[in-house]
Short mmCIF file of C-alpha atoms and ligand atoms in Angstrom, two decimals:
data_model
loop_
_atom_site.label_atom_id
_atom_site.label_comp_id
_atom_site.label_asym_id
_atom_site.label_seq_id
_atom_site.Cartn_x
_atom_site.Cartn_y
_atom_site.Cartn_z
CA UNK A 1 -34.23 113.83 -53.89
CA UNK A 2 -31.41 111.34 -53.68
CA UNK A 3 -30.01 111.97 -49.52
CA UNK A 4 -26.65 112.42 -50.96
CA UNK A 5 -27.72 115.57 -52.56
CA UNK A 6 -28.75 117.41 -49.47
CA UNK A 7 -25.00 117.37 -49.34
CA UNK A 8 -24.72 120.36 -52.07
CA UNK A 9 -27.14 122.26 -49.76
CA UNK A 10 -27.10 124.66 -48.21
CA UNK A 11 -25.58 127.86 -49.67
CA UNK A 12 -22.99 128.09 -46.62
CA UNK A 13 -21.70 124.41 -44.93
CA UNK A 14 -23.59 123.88 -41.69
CA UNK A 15 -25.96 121.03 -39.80
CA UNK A 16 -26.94 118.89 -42.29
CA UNK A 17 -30.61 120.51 -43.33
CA UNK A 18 -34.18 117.98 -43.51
CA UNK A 19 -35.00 117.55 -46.64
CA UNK A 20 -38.49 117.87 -46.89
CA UNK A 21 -40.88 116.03 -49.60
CA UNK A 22 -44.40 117.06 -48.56
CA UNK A 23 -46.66 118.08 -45.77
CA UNK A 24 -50.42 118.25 -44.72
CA UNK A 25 -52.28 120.61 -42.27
CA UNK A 26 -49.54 121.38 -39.37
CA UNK A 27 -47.14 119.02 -40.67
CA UNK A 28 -44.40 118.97 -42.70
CA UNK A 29 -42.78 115.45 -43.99
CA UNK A 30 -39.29 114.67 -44.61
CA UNK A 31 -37.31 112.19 -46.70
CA UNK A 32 -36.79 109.74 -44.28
CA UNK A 33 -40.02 109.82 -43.04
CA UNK A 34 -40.61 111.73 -40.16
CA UNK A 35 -43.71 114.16 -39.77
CA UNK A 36 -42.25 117.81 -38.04
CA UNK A 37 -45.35 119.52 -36.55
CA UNK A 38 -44.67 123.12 -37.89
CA UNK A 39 -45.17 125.08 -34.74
CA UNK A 40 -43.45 128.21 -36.13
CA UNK A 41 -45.59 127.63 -39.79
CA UNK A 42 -42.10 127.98 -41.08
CA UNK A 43 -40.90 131.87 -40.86
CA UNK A 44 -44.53 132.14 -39.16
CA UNK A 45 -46.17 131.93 -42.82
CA UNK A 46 -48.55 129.39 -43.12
CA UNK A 47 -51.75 130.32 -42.21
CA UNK A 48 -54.45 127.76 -44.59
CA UNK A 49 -52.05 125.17 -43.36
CA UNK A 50 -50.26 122.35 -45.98
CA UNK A 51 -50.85 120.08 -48.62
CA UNK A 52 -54.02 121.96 -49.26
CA UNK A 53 -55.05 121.37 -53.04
CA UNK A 54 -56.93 124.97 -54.13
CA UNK A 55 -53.97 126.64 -54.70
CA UNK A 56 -52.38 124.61 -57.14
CA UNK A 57 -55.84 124.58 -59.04
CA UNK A 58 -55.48 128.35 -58.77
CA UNK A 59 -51.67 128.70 -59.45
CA UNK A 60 -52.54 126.64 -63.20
CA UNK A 61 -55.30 128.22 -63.83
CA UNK A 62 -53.09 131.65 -63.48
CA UNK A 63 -50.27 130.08 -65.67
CA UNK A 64 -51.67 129.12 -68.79
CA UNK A 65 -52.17 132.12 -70.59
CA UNK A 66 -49.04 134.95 -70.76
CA UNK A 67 -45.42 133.63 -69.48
CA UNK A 68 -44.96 137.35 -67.90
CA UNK A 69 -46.39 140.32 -68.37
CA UNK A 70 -44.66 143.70 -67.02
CA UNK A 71 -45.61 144.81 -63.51
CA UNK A 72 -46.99 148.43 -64.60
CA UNK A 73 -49.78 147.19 -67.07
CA UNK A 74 -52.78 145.90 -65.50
CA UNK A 75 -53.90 141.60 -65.70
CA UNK A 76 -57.04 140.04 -64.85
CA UNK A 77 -55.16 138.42 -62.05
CA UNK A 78 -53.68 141.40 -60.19
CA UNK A 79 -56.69 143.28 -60.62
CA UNK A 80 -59.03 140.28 -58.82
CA UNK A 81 -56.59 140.53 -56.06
CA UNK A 82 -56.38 144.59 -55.68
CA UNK A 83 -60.05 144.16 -55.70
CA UNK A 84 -60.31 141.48 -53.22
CA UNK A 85 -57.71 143.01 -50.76
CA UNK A 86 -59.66 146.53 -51.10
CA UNK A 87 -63.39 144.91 -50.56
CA UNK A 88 -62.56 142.94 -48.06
CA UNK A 89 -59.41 143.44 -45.89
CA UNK A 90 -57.48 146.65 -46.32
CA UNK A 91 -58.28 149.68 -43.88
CA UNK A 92 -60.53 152.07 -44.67
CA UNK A 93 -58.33 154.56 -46.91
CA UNK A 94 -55.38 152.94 -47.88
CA UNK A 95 -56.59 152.06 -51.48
CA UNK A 96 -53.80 151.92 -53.65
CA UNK A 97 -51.64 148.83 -53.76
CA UNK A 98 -48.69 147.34 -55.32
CA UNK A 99 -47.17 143.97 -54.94
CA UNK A 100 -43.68 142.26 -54.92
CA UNK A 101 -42.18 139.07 -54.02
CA UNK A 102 -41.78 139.23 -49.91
CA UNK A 103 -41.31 141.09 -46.76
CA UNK A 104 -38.07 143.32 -47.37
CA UNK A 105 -38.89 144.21 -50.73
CA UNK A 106 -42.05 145.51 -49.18
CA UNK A 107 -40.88 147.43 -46.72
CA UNK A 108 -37.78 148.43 -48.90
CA UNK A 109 -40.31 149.73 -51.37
CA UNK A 110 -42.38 151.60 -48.57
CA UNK A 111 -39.34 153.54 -47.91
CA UNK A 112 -38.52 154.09 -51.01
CA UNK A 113 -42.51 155.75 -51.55
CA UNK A 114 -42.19 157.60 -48.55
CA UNK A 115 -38.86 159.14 -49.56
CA UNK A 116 -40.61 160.30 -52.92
CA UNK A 117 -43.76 161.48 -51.39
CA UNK A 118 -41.90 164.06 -49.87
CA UNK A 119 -39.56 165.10 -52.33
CA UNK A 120 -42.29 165.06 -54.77
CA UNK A 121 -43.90 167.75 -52.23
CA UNK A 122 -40.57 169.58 -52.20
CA UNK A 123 -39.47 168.54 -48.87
CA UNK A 124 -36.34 167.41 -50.03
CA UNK A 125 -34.55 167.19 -46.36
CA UNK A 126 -36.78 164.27 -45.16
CA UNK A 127 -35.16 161.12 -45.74
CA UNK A 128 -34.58 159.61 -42.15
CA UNK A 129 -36.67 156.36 -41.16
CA UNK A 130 -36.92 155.82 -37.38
CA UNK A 131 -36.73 152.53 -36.73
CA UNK A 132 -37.16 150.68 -33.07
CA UNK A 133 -34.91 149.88 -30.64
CA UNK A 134 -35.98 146.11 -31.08
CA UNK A 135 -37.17 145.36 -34.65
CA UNK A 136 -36.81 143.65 -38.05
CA UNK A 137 -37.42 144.68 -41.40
CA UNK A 138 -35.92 142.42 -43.71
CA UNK A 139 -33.02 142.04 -45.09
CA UNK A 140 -31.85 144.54 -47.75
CA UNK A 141 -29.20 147.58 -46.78
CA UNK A 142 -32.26 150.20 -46.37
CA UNK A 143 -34.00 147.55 -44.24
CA UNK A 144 -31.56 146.53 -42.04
CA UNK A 145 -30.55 150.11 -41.56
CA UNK A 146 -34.32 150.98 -40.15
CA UNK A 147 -33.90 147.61 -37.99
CA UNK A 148 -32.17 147.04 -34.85
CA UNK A 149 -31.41 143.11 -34.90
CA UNK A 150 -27.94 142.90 -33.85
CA UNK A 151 -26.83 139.62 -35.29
CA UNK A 152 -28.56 140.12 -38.66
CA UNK A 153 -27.10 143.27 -38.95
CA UNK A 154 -23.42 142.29 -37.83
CA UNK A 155 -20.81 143.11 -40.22
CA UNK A 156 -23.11 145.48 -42.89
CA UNK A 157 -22.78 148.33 -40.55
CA UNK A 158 -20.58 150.15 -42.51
CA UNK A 159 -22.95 149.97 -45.64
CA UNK A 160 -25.99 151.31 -43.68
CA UNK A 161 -27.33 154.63 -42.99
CA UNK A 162 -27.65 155.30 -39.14
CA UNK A 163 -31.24 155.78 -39.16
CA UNK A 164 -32.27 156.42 -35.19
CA UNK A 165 -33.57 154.06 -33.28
CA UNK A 166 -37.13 154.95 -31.05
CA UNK A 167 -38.08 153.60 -27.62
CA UNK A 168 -40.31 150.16 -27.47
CA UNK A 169 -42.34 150.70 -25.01
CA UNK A 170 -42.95 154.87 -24.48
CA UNK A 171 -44.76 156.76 -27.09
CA UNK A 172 -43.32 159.99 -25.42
CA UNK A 173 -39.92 158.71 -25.42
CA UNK A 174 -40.23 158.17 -29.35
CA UNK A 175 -41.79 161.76 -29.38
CA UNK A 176 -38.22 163.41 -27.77
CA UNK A 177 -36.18 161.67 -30.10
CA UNK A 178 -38.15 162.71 -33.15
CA UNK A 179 -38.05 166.34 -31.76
CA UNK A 180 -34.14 165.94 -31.28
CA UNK A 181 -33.59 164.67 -34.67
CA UNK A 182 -35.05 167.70 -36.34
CA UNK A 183 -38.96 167.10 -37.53
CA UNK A 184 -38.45 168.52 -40.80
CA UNK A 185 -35.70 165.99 -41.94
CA UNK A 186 -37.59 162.73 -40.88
CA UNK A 187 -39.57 160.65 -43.51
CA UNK A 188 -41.06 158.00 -42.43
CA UNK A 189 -41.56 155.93 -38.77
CA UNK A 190 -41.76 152.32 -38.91
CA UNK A 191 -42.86 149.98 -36.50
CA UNK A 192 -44.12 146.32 -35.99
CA UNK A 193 -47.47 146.52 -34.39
CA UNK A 194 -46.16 143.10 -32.48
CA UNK A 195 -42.61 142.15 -32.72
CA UNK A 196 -41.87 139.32 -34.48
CA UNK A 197 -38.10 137.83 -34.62
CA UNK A 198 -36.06 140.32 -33.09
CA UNK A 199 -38.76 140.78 -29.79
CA UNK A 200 -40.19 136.94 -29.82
CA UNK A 201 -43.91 138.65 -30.01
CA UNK A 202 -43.44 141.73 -27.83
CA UNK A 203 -46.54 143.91 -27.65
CA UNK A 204 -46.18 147.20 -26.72
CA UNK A 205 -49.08 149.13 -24.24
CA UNK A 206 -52.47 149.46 -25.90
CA UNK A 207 -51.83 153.86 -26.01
CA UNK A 208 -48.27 153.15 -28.08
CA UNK A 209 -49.28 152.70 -31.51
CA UNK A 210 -52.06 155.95 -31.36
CA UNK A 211 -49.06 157.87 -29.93
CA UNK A 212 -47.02 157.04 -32.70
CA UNK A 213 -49.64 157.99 -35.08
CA UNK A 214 -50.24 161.38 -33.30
CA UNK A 215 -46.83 161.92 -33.63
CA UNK A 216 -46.52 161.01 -36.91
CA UNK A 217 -49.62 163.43 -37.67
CA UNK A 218 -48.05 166.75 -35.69
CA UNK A 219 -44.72 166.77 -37.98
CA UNK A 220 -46.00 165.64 -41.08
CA UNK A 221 -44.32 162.37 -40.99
CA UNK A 222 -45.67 159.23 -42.68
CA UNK A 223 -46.20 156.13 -40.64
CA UNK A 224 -45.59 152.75 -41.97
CA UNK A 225 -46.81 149.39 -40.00
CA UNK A 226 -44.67 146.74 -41.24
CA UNK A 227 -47.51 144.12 -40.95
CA UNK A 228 -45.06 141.49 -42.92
CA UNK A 229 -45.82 138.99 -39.85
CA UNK A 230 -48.62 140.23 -38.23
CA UNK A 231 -50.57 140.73 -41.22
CA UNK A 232 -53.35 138.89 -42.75
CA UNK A 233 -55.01 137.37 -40.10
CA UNK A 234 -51.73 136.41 -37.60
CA UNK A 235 -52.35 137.94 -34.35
CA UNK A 236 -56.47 137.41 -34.50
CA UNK A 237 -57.62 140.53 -36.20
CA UNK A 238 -56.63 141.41 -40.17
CA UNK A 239 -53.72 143.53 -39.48
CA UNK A 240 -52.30 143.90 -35.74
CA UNK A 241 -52.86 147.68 -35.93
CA UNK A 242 -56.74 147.21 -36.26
CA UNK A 243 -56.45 145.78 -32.43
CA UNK A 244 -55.51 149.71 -31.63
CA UNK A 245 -57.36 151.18 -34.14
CA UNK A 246 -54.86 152.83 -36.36
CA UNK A 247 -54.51 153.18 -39.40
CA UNK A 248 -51.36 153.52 -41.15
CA UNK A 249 -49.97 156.20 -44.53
CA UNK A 250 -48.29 153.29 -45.63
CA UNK A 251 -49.29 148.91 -44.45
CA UNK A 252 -46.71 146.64 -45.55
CA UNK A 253 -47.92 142.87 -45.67
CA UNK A 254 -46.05 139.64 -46.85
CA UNK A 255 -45.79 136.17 -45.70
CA UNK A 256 -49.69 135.25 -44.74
CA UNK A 257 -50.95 136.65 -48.12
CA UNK A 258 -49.50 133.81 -49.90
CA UNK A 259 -50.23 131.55 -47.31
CA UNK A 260 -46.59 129.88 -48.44
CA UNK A 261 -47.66 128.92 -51.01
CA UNK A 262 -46.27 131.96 -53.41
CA UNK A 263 -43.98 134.60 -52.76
CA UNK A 264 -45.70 137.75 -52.69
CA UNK A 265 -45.49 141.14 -51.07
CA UNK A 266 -47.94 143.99 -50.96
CA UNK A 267 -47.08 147.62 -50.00
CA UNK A 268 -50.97 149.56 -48.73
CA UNK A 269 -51.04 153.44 -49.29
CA UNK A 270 -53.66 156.00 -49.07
CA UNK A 271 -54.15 158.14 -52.16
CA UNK A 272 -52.78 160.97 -50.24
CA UNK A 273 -49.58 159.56 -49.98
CA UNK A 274 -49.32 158.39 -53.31
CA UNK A 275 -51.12 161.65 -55.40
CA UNK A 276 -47.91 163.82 -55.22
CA UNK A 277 -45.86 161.32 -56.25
CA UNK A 278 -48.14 160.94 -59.43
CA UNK A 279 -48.52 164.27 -60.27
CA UNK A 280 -44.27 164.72 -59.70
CA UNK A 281 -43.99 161.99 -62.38
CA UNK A 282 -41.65 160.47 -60.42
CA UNK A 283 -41.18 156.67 -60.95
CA UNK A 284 -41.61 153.30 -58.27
CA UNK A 285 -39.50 151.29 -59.70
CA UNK A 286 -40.73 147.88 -59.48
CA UNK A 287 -39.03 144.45 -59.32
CA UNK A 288 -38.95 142.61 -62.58
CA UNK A 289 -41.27 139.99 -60.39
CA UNK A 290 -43.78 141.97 -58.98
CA UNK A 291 -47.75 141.33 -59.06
CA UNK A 292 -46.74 137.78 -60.94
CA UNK A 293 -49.95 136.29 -62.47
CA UNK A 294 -49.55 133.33 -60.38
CA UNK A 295 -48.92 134.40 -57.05
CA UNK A 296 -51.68 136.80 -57.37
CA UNK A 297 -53.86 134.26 -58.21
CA UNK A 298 -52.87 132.08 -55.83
CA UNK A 299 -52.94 135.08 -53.08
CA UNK A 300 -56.42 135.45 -53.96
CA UNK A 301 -57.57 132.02 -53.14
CA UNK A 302 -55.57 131.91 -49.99
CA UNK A 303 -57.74 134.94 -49.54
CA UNK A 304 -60.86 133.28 -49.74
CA UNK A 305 -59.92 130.35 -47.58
CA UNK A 306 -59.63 132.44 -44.70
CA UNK A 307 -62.67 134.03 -45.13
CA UNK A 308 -64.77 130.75 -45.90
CA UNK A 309 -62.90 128.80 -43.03
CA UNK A 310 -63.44 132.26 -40.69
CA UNK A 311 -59.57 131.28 -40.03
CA UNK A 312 -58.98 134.75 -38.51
CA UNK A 313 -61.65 134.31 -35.45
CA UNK A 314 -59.49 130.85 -35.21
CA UNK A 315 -56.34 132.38 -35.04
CA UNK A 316 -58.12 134.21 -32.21
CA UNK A 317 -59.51 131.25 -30.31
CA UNK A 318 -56.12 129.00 -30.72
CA UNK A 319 -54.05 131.64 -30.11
CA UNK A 320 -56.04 132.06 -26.73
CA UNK A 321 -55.61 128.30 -26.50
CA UNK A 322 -52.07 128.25 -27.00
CA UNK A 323 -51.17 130.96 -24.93
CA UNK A 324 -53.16 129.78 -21.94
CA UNK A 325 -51.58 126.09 -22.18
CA UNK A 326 -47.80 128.38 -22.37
CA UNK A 327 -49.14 130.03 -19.02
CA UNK A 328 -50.02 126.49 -17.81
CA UNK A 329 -46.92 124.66 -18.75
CA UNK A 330 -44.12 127.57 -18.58
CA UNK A 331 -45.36 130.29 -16.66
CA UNK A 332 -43.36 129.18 -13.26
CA UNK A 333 -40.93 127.67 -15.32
CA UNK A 334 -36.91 128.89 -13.98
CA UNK A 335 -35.72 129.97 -17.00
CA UNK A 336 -39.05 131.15 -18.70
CA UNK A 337 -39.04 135.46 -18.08
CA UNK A 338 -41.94 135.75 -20.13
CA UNK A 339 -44.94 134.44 -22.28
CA UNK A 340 -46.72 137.58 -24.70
CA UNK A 341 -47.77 137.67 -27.66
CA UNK A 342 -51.60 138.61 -29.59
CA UNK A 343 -53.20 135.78 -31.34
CA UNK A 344 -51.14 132.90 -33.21
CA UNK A 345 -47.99 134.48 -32.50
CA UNK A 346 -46.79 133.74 -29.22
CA UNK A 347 -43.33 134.12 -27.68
CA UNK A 348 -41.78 132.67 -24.91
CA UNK A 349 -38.61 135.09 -23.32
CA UNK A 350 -36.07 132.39 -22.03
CA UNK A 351 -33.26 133.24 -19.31
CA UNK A 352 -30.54 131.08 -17.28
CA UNK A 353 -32.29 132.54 -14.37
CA UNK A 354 -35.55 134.48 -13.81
CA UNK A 355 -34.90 136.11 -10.46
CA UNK A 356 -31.90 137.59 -11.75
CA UNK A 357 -32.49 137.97 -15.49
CA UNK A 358 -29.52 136.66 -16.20
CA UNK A 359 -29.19 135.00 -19.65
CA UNK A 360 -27.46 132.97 -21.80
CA UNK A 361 -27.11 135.31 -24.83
CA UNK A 362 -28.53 134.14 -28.11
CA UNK A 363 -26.81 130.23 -27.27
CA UNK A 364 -30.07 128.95 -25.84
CA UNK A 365 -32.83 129.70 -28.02
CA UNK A 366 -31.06 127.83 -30.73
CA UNK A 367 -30.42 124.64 -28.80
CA UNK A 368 -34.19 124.76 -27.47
CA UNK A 369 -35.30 124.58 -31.12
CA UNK A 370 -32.82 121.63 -31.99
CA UNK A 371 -33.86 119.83 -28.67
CA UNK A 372 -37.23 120.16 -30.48
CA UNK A 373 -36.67 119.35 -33.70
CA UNK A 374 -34.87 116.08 -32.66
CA UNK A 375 -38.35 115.48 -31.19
CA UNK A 376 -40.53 116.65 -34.41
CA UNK A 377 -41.46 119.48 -33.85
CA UNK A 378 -40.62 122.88 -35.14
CA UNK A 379 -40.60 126.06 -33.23
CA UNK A 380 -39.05 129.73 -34.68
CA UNK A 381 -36.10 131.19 -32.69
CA UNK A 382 -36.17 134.53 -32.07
CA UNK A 383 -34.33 137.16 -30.07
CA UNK A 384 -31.73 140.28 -30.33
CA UNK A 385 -30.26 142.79 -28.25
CA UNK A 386 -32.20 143.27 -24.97
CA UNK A 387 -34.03 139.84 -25.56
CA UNK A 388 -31.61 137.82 -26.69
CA UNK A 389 -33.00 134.40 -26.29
CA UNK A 390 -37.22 133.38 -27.55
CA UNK A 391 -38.71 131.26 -29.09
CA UNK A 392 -41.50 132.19 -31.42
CA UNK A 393 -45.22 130.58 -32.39
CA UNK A 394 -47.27 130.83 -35.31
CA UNK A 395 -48.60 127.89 -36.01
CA UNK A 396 -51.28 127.33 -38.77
CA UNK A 397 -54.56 128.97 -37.80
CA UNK A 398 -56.13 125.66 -38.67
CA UNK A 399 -53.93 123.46 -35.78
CA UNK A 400 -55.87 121.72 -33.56
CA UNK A 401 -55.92 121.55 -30.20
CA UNK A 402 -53.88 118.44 -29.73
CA UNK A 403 -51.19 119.69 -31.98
CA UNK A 404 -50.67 122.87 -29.72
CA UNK A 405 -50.90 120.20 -26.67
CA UNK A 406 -47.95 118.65 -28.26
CA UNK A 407 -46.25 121.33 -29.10
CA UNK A 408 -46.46 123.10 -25.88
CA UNK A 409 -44.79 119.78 -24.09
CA UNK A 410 -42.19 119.68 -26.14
CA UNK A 411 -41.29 122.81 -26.11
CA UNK A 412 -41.37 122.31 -22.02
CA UNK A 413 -39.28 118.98 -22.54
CA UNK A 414 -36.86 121.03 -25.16
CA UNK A 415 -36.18 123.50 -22.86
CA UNK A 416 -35.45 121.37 -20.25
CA UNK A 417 -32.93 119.47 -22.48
CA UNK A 418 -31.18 122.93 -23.38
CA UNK A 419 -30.64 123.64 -20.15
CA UNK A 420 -29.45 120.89 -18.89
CA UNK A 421 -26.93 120.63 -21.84
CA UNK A 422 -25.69 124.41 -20.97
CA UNK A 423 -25.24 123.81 -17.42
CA UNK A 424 -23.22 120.68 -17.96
CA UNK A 425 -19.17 121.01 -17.74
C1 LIG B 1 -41.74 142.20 -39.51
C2 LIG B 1 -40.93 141.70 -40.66
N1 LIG B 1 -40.63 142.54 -41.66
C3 LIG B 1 -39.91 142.13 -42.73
C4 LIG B 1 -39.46 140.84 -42.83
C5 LIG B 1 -38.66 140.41 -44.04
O1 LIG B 1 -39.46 139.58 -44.82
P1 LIG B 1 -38.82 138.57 -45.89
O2 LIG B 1 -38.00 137.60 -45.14
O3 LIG B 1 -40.03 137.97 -46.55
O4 LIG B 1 -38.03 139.37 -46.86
C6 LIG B 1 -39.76 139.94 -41.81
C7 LIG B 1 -39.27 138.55 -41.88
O5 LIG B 1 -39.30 137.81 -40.96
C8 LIG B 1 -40.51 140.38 -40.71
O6 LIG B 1 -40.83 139.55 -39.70
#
C-alpha cells in the first residue's frame, strides 16, 4: 500500500495508524519495516501465532466449490467443524452449535436464544440479562446493554435497556440482586469467567462461578459464559469455566477459534435449552454470514494446530512464565496495584500511586501502550469504571520465552515513560 493511502484510513481522523504488510510467529511487520512483537495477539486473538501457511491451504481448499450457501442447510465444512468442536473441545452437554462472524454477534445471538427458550416455554416475563458490574460483551445495543464498560457505552445509553448489573467478586451479592429483581422476569446471567478489556484479566474467587451456576439453577435462569476471550485455549484450559468446573446452558466463543485468521463466532447450547425452542417453531435468525465455508474450514485447522502443537498446556506454561517475570519486574513497581490474570491473559492494574490508589483515570493506560509501541511492541489497553487504567496480555501461545522477556521490559520501560510524561508540567 502506497504510505499516502494510510491517509484515507481510518474511519474517524486520529494518530496516523501502522500499516501493516505481514507478520510471522509473535510478530507483526509494517510498511516501513519495523517488526511489532504482538504482546496483546491483537484484540488477544492469535493463538497458532502469524504467517503460518495451513490455513490458507485450508481457506482454498474451502473456497473452490459453492460461492455461499445459506446458513440453515448443512455443508461438508460446517459439519467437520460441529464435529470437531463436539469430539474434542465442547463440555460435556452442550451439543448443539451455531456459528457467526465474531464475539458480539455471539453473545447477541445467545441472548437472543435465551429470550426464546423461555417464551417458547411460556414464560413470557423473562427477558432481563444480568450483566456484571465490570464486563464487556461486544458491541451491539443488546450487548452493550448487558455490559458495564463505561467509555464504550458513553453516549448509547439512551438506546439500551437497563439490564442490572451483579457484584464481581460475591456470588451472594449477585444472589440478592437476582432475588430483588423478581426471579421470574430474569432470562439469562452472563458473565466472563476472566475479565478481559473492561477488568484487564480480573479473576474472580475459585467458589464465584459455581455460585452463579447454583443460582442460575434455583430460579430457572439460563447461564451464559461469554468465553469470546477466554475461550479456546486462552487462559490454559479449553474454556476458562472448565478451571471451576462449570458448565454453562449457553458458551459463547469467538476470537481464538479462528485463530485470526477468519472471522467466526460460535454460540454452545445444551439440547435442553434449545428443544423448546424447536418444538415452538420459533426461528434464530441467523446472519447472512454465518457458518461461511471458509472460516469453518479454516476454524477447523486452527483446531487441529492446537491440538498437534498441545498449544493449550503452552498457554499454561508461558502464561506461568509471563506472569512470574510481571511479578519479577512490576510487582514493587509505584504505580503497578496489581498483576492477575489465568494463563496467556495477564493484566497489569496501573495507578499514579499504590499506597493511596489513586489513579490517573483511563489517560495512562493509553500512553503506556504508545510508549510501547514507539518501542515495537504491542500490548492491549484495558480498563473501565473501578479499574480504569490496565494493560492486557495475550500473546500467542507459541511466544517464546525471550519474546515475553522483551515484552515484559518494555512494558516496565513504557510505564516508566508514561509516567514520567504525566507528572511533567
Ligand atoms: C468477553 C468479550 N465478549 C465479547 C466481545 C466482542 O467481540 P467482537 O469484538 O469480536 O465482536 C469481546 C471483545 O473484545 C470480549 O472480550
Amino acid at each position: 500500500m502506497r504510505a499516502d493511502r494510510s491517509a484515507i484510513y481510518p474511519f474517524l481522523p486520529g494518530t496516523a495508524p501502522l500499516t501493516i504488510v505481514g507478520g510471522q510467529g509473535s510478530y507483526v511487520h509494517t510498511a516501513d519495516g519495523r517488526r511489532i512483537l504482538d504482546g496483546g495477539g491483537g484484540a488477544v486473538v492469535t493463538n497458532i501465532g502469524h504467517g503460518r501457511p495451513e490455513p490458507a491451504q485450508a481457506a482454498a481448499a474451502a473456497m473452490t466449490g459453492a460461492a455461499y450457501v445459506v446458513p440453515v442447510w448443512a455443508t461438508e465444512y460446517r459439519l467437520r467443524l460441529i464435529e470437531h468442536l463436539r469430539q474434542g473441545w465442547l463440555p460435556q452437554g452442550l451439543t448443539r452449535c451455531l456459528f457467526v462472524s465474531g464475539g458480539s454477534e455471539s453473545v447477541d445471538t445467545a441472548i437472543r436464544v435465551a429470550r426464546q427458550h423461555h417464551v417458547a416455554r411460556g414464560d413470557v416475563d423473562r427477558w432481563k440479562v444480568i450483566g456484571r458490574e465490570i464486563s464487556y460483551h461486544g458491541a451491539t445495543l443488546a450487548t452493550l446493554s448487558a455490559s458495564n464498560h463505561d467509555r464504550r457505552r458513553a453516549t448509547l445509553e439512551p438506546m439500551l435497556t437497563d439490564q442490572p448489573k451483579a457484584d464481581f467478586f460475591d456470588a451472594e451479592a449477585v444472589r440478592k440482586l437476582v432475588e430483588t429483581e423478581d426471579p421470574s422476569t430474569i432470562a439469562a446471567l452472563v458473565v466472563e469467567p476472566v475479565s478481559g478489556a473492561s477488568g484487564g484479566a480480573l479473576v474472580p474467587p475459585d467458589d464465584y462461578l459455581p455460585g452463579l451456576r447454583s443460582i442460575c439453577d434455583d430460579h430457572g435462569i439460563l447461564l451464559i459464559c461469554d468465553e469470546v476471550m477466554t475461550g479456546f485455549g486462552r487462559t490454559g484450559a479449553r474454556f476458562a469455566a472448565d478451571h471451576v468446573g462449570v458448565v454453562p446452558d449457553l458458551l459463547v466463543g469467538a476470537k481464538g477459534l479462528g485463530g485470526g485468521y477468519v472471522p467466526i463466532g460460535g454460540v454452545f447450547a445444551t439440547d435442553a435449552v434449545v428443544e423448546p425452542i424447536a418444538e415452538a417453531e420459533l426461528i434464530v435468525m441467523y446472519f447472512t454470514f454465518s457458518g461461511a465455508d471458509v472460516a469453518c474450514a479454516v476454524s477447523d485447522r486452527v483446531l487441529t494446530i492446537m491440538e498437534d502443537e498441545n498449544l493449550i498446556e503452552r498457554a499454561a506454561t508461558m502464561g506461568r512464565r509471563l506472569a512470574g517475570l510481571l511479578e519479577d519486574a512490576l510487582g514493587d513497581h509505584p504505580n503497578v496495584a496489581d498483576i492477575r490474570g489465568r494463563g496467556l491473559l495477564q493484566g497489569v492494574e496501573l495507578v499514579e500511586d499504590r499506597s493511596t490508589g489513586a489513579h490517573f483515570g483511563g489517560a495512562l493506560s493509553p500512553k503506556v501502550v504508545a510508549e510501547a509501541l514507539g518501542r515495537d511492541c504491542w500490548i492491549y489497553p484495558a480498563g473501565s469504571g473501578g479499574v480504569p487504567d490496565a494493560l492486557l496480555f495475550g500473546p500467542p501461545f507459541t511466544v517464546s520465552d525471550a519474546e515475553l522477556e522483551s515484552l515484559v521490559a518494555i512494558c516496565a520501560e513504557s510505564i516508566d515513560a508514561a509516567v514520567a510524561d504525566l507528572h511533567r508540567p
